[in-house]
Amino acid sequence: MIPRKQARAVVAGLTAVLALCLYVGWRRTGSQTPTYEAVANWVSSGHPNTPSTETRTPPSYNTSAPRILLVSALYPLGRAKHSHDDYKWWLGNFLSHITTDVYFFAPPVLEQTVQQARSVNRSKDAPFFMKLNTSYESAFSVPPLRGREEAYEEMHGKDREKNMHAPELYAIWNAKPFFLNEAAKEMKERWKREYDYVFWVDAGSFRIDHHYRDWPNPRTVEALFQTPAGPHPISFPLANIPTYRYRSWQEDMGPIDEDISEGSFFGGSPDAIEWYASTFYAYHDHYLSMGYFVGKDQTFINSILLLFPERFHYPLETRPPLTLPVLAARAMRKRVVLLRIYARERGRAAKNGRSVGRMARRVAEALVQRAFGPGWKRPQASAIWPGSKPDARTN
């Protein structure tokens, strides 16, 4: 029997998580029974003048709603945790329901699989668009990772989870910023259209059937990104706040290998995506040259979060309950801490007439202060990346 105090913590956590999910407000149609993974997880899964296919021309945007593009990719692995049939099912859940514009990267061998998954939307009398880019045979074909196969093979031995991962998987994870930036640029150059927001979504995110269509909700996205003047932010879900041992972390100490950020769903404006991609690959090359393990994108994300906190929004990620009650309670207590900070800053924003976007930045400050205590000074960023702008870092 679960102790009363522990039960109260679990109930409070579940209530807070449900409230946050309702606030996010993804637009839905059909059944009113939400799918847990699609609601609570936001979870995990080539070039303008090269082979690609388009499904319908992009719809007219004579609307005041923000224009959103979803970007994803699917590349086969020689050694994978999930089967081809699993990904085929998950891909169908994603592409056959969502009507938001999609830009998808895949090798030629998967072209038919991806097209079939998206074509189901034809029978739903709903506008949809998908650009399928098949010009990259593998993730190692993208410019930032081209020729890195040998280096990735060598660093595989440094992975504390090497029995679960392969160099090809590292490349797929690290190709995400390029794919996101490439999609936004190509849509602007080829279709003469700019999207207000571009989001990465892992191809295996929707693992059970759902009824989301106009996802993510454009108005909710717009509210979250309303910010005062300054650099456009990137939005990443957080699983946890950093532990205190990283209070003295500095840039040259290498990527932060801790469960903090989530790389399965993230995005922002095209300008923000361009900044993030150039910064990501600058630190990828910097850390690789120093001999650090660079196979997991989340470790870079964690480092960049501490180096450039003003560049980020922090939606709070929630996960399915753990099997053991004691572990579930412990996880929920962490979520409750995060949600209380979120709720407090949201209340202050409403009281003072501030935007939700500015509130999200206040949440970032509050999370760091809670993690490291008063007096923490963010580490100095010294790496120089191509295309950096004078406002890329403010001190």
PDB file of C-alpha atoms in Angstrom, residues 51-212:
ATOM      1  CA  PRO A  51      15.781  14.688 -55.800  1.00  0.00           C
ATOM      2  CA  SER A  52      12.642  15.354 -53.809  1.00  0.00           C
ATOM      3  CA  THR A  53       8.904  14.946 -54.044  1.00  0.00           C
ATOM      4  CA  GLU A  54       6.050  17.198 -53.032  1.00  0.00           C
ATOM      5  CA  THR A  55       2.529  16.268 -52.003  1.00  0.00           C
ATOM      6  CA  ARG A  56       0.239  19.079 -53.102  1.00  0.00           C
ATOM      7  CA  THR A  57       1.381  22.666 -53.430  1.00  0.00           C
ATOM      8  CA  PRO A  58       1.517  24.589 -50.168  1.00  0.00           C
ATOM      9  CA  PRO A  59      -1.879  26.041 -49.259  1.00  0.00           C
ATOM     10  CA  SER A  60      -2.576  29.744 -49.432  1.00  0.00           C
ATOM     11  CA  TYR A  61      -1.765  31.500 -46.195  1.00  0.00           C
ATOM     12  CA  ASN A  62      -4.393  34.204 -46.273  1.00  0.00           C
ATOM     13  CA  THR A  63      -4.833  33.871 -42.548  1.00  0.00           C
ATOM     14  CA  SER A  64      -3.712  35.680 -39.453  1.00  0.00           C
ATOM     15  CA  ALA A  65      -2.697  32.419 -37.759  1.00  0.00           C
ATOM     16  CA  PRO A  66       1.045  31.770 -37.444  1.00  0.00           C
ATOM     17  CA  ARG A  67       2.505  29.630 -40.233  1.00  0.00           C
ATOM     18  CA  ILE A  68       4.078  26.447 -38.867  1.00  0.00           C
ATOM     19  CA  LEU A  69       6.290  23.858 -40.563  1.00  0.00           C
ATOM     20  CA  LEU A  70       7.062  20.472 -38.995  1.00  0.00           C
ATOM     21  CA  VAL A  71      10.353  18.810 -39.938  1.00  0.00           C
ATOM     22  CA  SER A  72      11.244  15.153 -39.442  1.00  0.00           C
ATOM     23  CA  ALA A  73      13.403  12.361 -40.836  1.00  0.00           C
ATOM     24  CA  LEU A  74      13.643   8.584 -40.933  1.00  0.00           C
ATOM     25  CA  TYR A  75      16.844   6.686 -41.719  1.00  0.00           C
ATOM     26  CA  PRO A  76      17.262   2.916 -41.262  1.00  0.00           C
ATOM     27  CA  LEU A  77      19.820   1.604 -38.795  1.00  0.00           C
ATOM     28  CA  GLY A  78      21.791  -1.607 -39.059  1.00  0.00           C
ATOM     29  CA  ARG A  79      21.195  -2.147 -35.350  1.00  0.00           C
ATOM     30  CA  ALA A  80      18.034  -0.588 -33.970  1.00  0.00           C
ATOM     31  CA  LYS A  81      15.952  -0.953 -30.808  1.00  0.00           C
ATOM     32  CA  HIS A  82      12.743  -0.947 -32.842  1.00  0.00           C
ATOM     33  CA  SER A  83      11.694  -2.824 -35.963  1.00  0.00           C
ATOM     34  CA  HIS A  84      10.848  -1.425 -39.387  1.00  0.00           C
ATOM     35  CA  ASP A  85       7.199  -2.350 -38.763  1.00  0.00           C
ATOM     36  CA  ASP A  86       7.207  -0.331 -35.530  1.00  0.00           C
ATOM     37  CA  TYR A  87       8.405   2.778 -37.325  1.00  0.00           C
ATOM     38  CA  LYS A  88       5.980   2.202 -40.175  1.00  0.00           C
ATOM     39  CA  TRP A  89       3.121   2.187 -37.654  1.00  0.00           C
ATOM     40  CA  TRP A  90       4.367   5.250 -35.790  1.00  0.00           C
ATOM     41  CA  LEU A  91       4.957   7.090 -39.053  1.00  0.00           C
ATOM     42  CA  GLY A  92       1.358   6.427 -40.047  1.00  0.00           C
ATOM     43  CA  ASN A  93       0.139   7.826 -36.739  1.00  0.00           C
ATOM     44  CA  PHE A  94       2.130  10.996 -37.412  1.00  0.00           C
ATOM     45  CA  LEU A  95       1.707  11.686 -41.126  1.00  0.00           C
ATOM     46  CA  SER A  96      -1.800  10.345 -41.710  1.00  0.00           C
ATOM     47  CA  HIS A  97      -3.419  12.540 -39.042  1.00  0.00           C
ATOM     48  CA  ILE A  98      -1.493  15.819 -38.787  1.00  0.00           C
ATOM     49  CA  THR A  99      -2.534  18.424 -41.378  1.00  0.00           C
ATOM     50  CA  THR A 100       0.211  20.924 -40.519  1.00  0.00           C
ATOM     51  CA  ASP A 101       2.769  21.342 -43.344  1.00  0.00           C
ATOM     52  CA  VAL A 102       5.553  18.742 -43.145  1.00  0.00           C
ATOM     53  CA  TYR A 103       9.070  18.626 -44.577  1.00  0.00           C
ATOM     54  CA  PHE A 104      10.459  15.088 -44.360  1.00  0.00           C
ATOM     55  CA  PHE A 105      13.972  13.726 -44.980  1.00  0.00           C
ATOM     56  CA  ALA A 106      14.516  10.059 -45.888  1.00  0.00           C
ATOM     57  CA  PRO A 107      16.764   7.939 -48.118  1.00  0.00           C
ATOM     58  CA  PRO A 108      15.384   6.822 -51.513  1.00  0.00           C
ATOM     59  CA  VAL A 109      14.750   3.317 -50.164  1.00  0.00           C
ATOM     60  CA  LEU A 110      12.092   4.696 -47.784  1.00  0.00           C
ATOM     61  CA  GLU A 111      10.415   7.082 -50.226  1.00  0.00           C
ATOM     62  CA  GLN A 112       7.414   4.835 -50.835  1.00  0.00           C
ATOM     63  CA  THR A 113       6.954   4.105 -47.133  1.00  0.00           C
ATOM     64  CA  VAL A 114       6.842   7.801 -46.239  1.00  0.00           C
ATOM     65  CA  GLN A 115       4.598   8.743 -49.166  1.00  0.00           C
ATOM     66  CA  GLN A 116       2.112   6.015 -48.313  1.00  0.00           C
ATOM     67  CA  ALA A 117       1.903   7.167 -44.708  1.00  0.00           C
ATOM     68  CA  ARG A 118       1.157  10.753 -45.741  1.00  0.00           C
ATOM     69  CA  SER A 119      -1.190   9.874 -48.618  1.00  0.00           C
ATOM     70  CA  VAL A 120      -3.853   8.614 -46.199  1.00  0.00           C
ATOM     71  CA  ASN A 121      -4.593  12.288 -45.572  1.00  0.00           C
ATOM     72  CA  ARG A 122      -6.000  12.517 -49.111  1.00  0.00           C
ATOM     73  CA  SER A 123      -9.214  10.821 -48.024  1.00  0.00           C
ATOM     74  CA  LYS A 124      -9.824  13.117 -45.091  1.00  0.00           C
ATOM     75  CA  ASP A 125     -10.947  16.196 -46.991  1.00  0.00           C
ATOM     76  CA  ALA A 126      -8.315  18.274 -45.204  1.00  0.00           C
ATOM     77  CA  PRO A 127      -5.585  20.552 -46.570  1.00  0.00           C
ATOM     78  CA  PHE A 128      -2.146  19.068 -46.277  1.00  0.00           C
ATOM     79  CA  PHE A 129       1.333  19.496 -47.702  1.00  0.00           C
ATOM     80  CA  MET A 130       4.468  17.397 -47.447  1.00  0.00           C
ATOM     81  CA  LYS A 131       7.861  17.905 -49.032  1.00  0.00           C
ATOM     82  CA  LEU A 132       9.864  14.666 -49.119  1.00  0.00           C
ATOM     83  CA  ASN A 133      13.595  15.153 -49.627  1.00  0.00           C
ATOM     84  CA  THR A 134      15.449  11.973 -50.593  1.00  0.00           C
ATOM     85  CA  SER A 135      18.784  13.507 -51.594  1.00  0.00           C
ATOM     86  CA  TYR A 136      20.681  12.334 -48.502  1.00  0.00           C
ATOM     87  CA  GLU A 137      21.466   8.605 -48.492  1.00  0.00           C
ATOM     88  CA  SER A 138      22.318   8.672 -44.794  1.00  0.00           C
ATOM     89  CA  ALA A 139      22.774  11.132 -41.963  1.00  0.00           C
ATOM     90  CA  PHE A 140      26.510  11.070 -42.703  1.00  0.00           C
ATOM     91  CA  SER A 141      25.678  12.624 -46.096  1.00  0.00           C
ATOM     92  CA  VAL A 142      24.633  15.989 -44.643  1.00  0.00           C
ATOM     93  CA  PRO A 143      27.356  18.678 -44.931  1.00  0.00           C
ATOM     94  CA  PRO A 144      28.148  19.116 -41.197  1.00  0.00           C
ATOM     95  CA  LEU A 145      28.708  15.357 -40.736  1.00  0.00           C
ATOM     96  CA  ARG A 146      30.144  14.376 -44.099  1.00  0.00           C
ATOM     97  CA  GLY A 147      33.344  12.359 -43.697  1.00  0.00           C
ATOM     98  CA  ARG A 148      32.823  11.851 -39.949  1.00  0.00           C
ATOM     99  CA  GLU A 149      32.237   8.081 -40.112  1.00  0.00           C
ATOM    100  CA  GLU A 150      35.710   7.127 -38.882  1.00  0.00           C
ATOM    101  CA  ALA A 151      35.677   9.681 -36.057  1.00  0.00           C
ATOM    102  CA  TYR A 152      32.255   8.456 -34.924  1.00  0.00           C
ATOM    103  CA  GLU A 153      33.429   4.833 -35.008  1.00  0.00           C
ATOM    104  CA  GLU A 154      36.397   5.745 -32.804  1.00  0.00           C
ATOM    105  CA  MET A 155      34.322   7.612 -30.233  1.00  0.00           C
ATOM    106  CA  HIS A 156      31.762   4.785 -30.009  1.00  0.00           C
ATOM    107  CA  GLY A 157      33.967   3.183 -27.378  1.00  0.00           C
ATOM    108  CA  LYS A 158      33.519   6.254 -25.151  1.00  0.00           C
ATOM    109  CA  ASP A 159      29.741   5.872 -25.028  1.00  0.00           C
ATOM    110  CA  ARG A 160      28.602   4.618 -21.619  1.00  0.00           C
ATOM    111  CA  GLU A 161      25.636   3.103 -23.469  1.00  0.00           C
ATOM    112  CA  LYS A 162      27.570   1.731 -26.435  1.00  0.00           C
ATOM    113  CA  ASN A 163      25.727  -1.587 -26.292  1.00  0.00           C
ATOM    114  CA  MET A 164      22.494   0.266 -27.114  1.00  0.00           C
ATOM    115  CA  HIS A 165      23.795   2.782 -29.660  1.00  0.00           C
ATOM    116  CA  ALA A 166      25.630   2.789 -32.976  1.00  0.00           C
ATOM    117  CA  PRO A 167      27.593   5.507 -34.844  1.00  0.00           C
ATOM    118  CA  GLU A 168      24.753   5.821 -37.383  1.00  0.00           C
ATOM    119  CA  LEU A 169      22.378   6.733 -34.562  1.00  0.00           C
ATOM    120  CA  TYR A 170      24.748   9.459 -33.342  1.00  0.00           C
ATOM    121  CA  ALA A 171      24.705  10.918 -36.853  1.00  0.00           C
ATOM    122  CA  ILE A 172      20.905  10.942 -37.001  1.00  0.00           C
ATOM    123  CA  TRP A 173      20.685  12.726 -33.657  1.00  0.00           C
ATOM    124  CA  ASN A 174      23.317  15.270 -34.645  1.00  0.00           C
ATOM    125  CA  ALA A 175      21.785  15.901 -38.070  1.00  0.00           C
ATOM    126  CA  LYS A 176      18.566  17.337 -36.609  1.00  0.00           C
ATOM    127  CA  PRO A 177      19.674  21.011 -36.496  1.00  0.00           C
ATOM    128  CA  PHE A 178      20.844  20.805 -40.114  1.00  0.00           C
ATOM    129  CA  PHE A 179      17.596  19.203 -41.281  1.00  0.00           C
ATOM    130  CA  LEU A 180      15.552  21.847 -39.472  1.00  0.00           C
ATOM    131  CA  ASN A 181      17.521  24.772 -40.879  1.00  0.00           C
ATOM    132  CA  GLU A 182      17.714  23.255 -44.376  1.00  0.00           C
ATOM    133  CA  ALA A 183      13.942  22.767 -44.530  1.00  0.00           C
ATOM    134  CA  ALA A 184      13.210  26.363 -43.514  1.00  0.00           C
ATOM    135  CA  LYS A 185      15.723  27.736 -46.036  1.00  0.00           C
ATOM    136  CA  GLU A 186      14.531  25.580 -48.915  1.00  0.00           C
ATOM    137  CA  MET A 187      10.864  26.445 -48.381  1.00  0.00           C
ATOM    138  CA  LYS A 188      11.788  30.120 -48.488  1.00  0.00           C
ATOM    139  CA  GLU A 189      14.032  29.843 -51.562  1.00  0.00           C
ATOM    140  CA  ARG A 190      12.026  27.401 -53.655  1.00  0.00           C
ATOM    141  CA  TRP A 191       8.446  28.141 -52.616  1.00  0.00           C
ATOM    142  CA  LYS A 192       9.057  31.825 -51.819  1.00  0.00           C
ATOM    143  CA  ARG A 193       7.401  31.315 -48.469  1.00  0.00           C
ATOM    144  CA  GLU A 194       8.505  31.902 -44.955  1.00  0.00           C
ATOM    145  CA  TYR A 195       7.116  30.136 -41.918  1.00  0.00           C
ATOM    146  CA  ASP A 196       6.756  31.907 -38.616  1.00  0.00           C
ATOM    147  CA  TYR A 197       7.829  28.820 -36.667  1.00  0.00           C
ATOM    148  CA  VAL A 198       9.645  25.627 -37.603  1.00  0.00           C
ATOM    149  CA  PHE A 199       9.641  22.589 -35.299  1.00  0.00           C
ATOM    150  CA  TRP A 200      11.527  19.333 -35.284  1.00  0.00           C
ATOM    151  CA  VAL A 201       9.408  16.239 -34.476  1.00  0.00           C
ATOM    152  CA  ASP A 202      10.947  12.779 -34.148  1.00  0.00           C
ATOM    153  CA  ALA A 203       9.393  10.403 -36.679  1.00  0.00           C
ATOM    154  CA  GLY A 204       8.524   7.903 -33.945  1.00  0.00           C
ATOM    155  CA  SER A 205       6.799  10.383 -31.657  1.00  0.00           C
ATOM    156  CA  PHE A 206       3.200   9.271 -32.147  1.00  0.00           C
ATOM    157  CA  ARG A 207       3.301   5.697 -30.907  1.00  0.00           C
ATOM    158  CA  ILE A 208      -0.428   5.161 -30.492  1.00  0.00           C
ATOM    159  CA  ASP A 209      -3.413   6.358 -32.486  1.00  0.00           C
ATOM    160  CA  HIS A 210      -4.640   9.910 -31.835  1.00  0.00           C
ATOM    161  CA  HIS A 211      -6.944  12.601 -33.199  1.00  0.00           C
ATOM    162  CA  TYR A 212      -4.673  15.645 -33.434  1.00  0.00           C
TER     163      TYR A 212
END
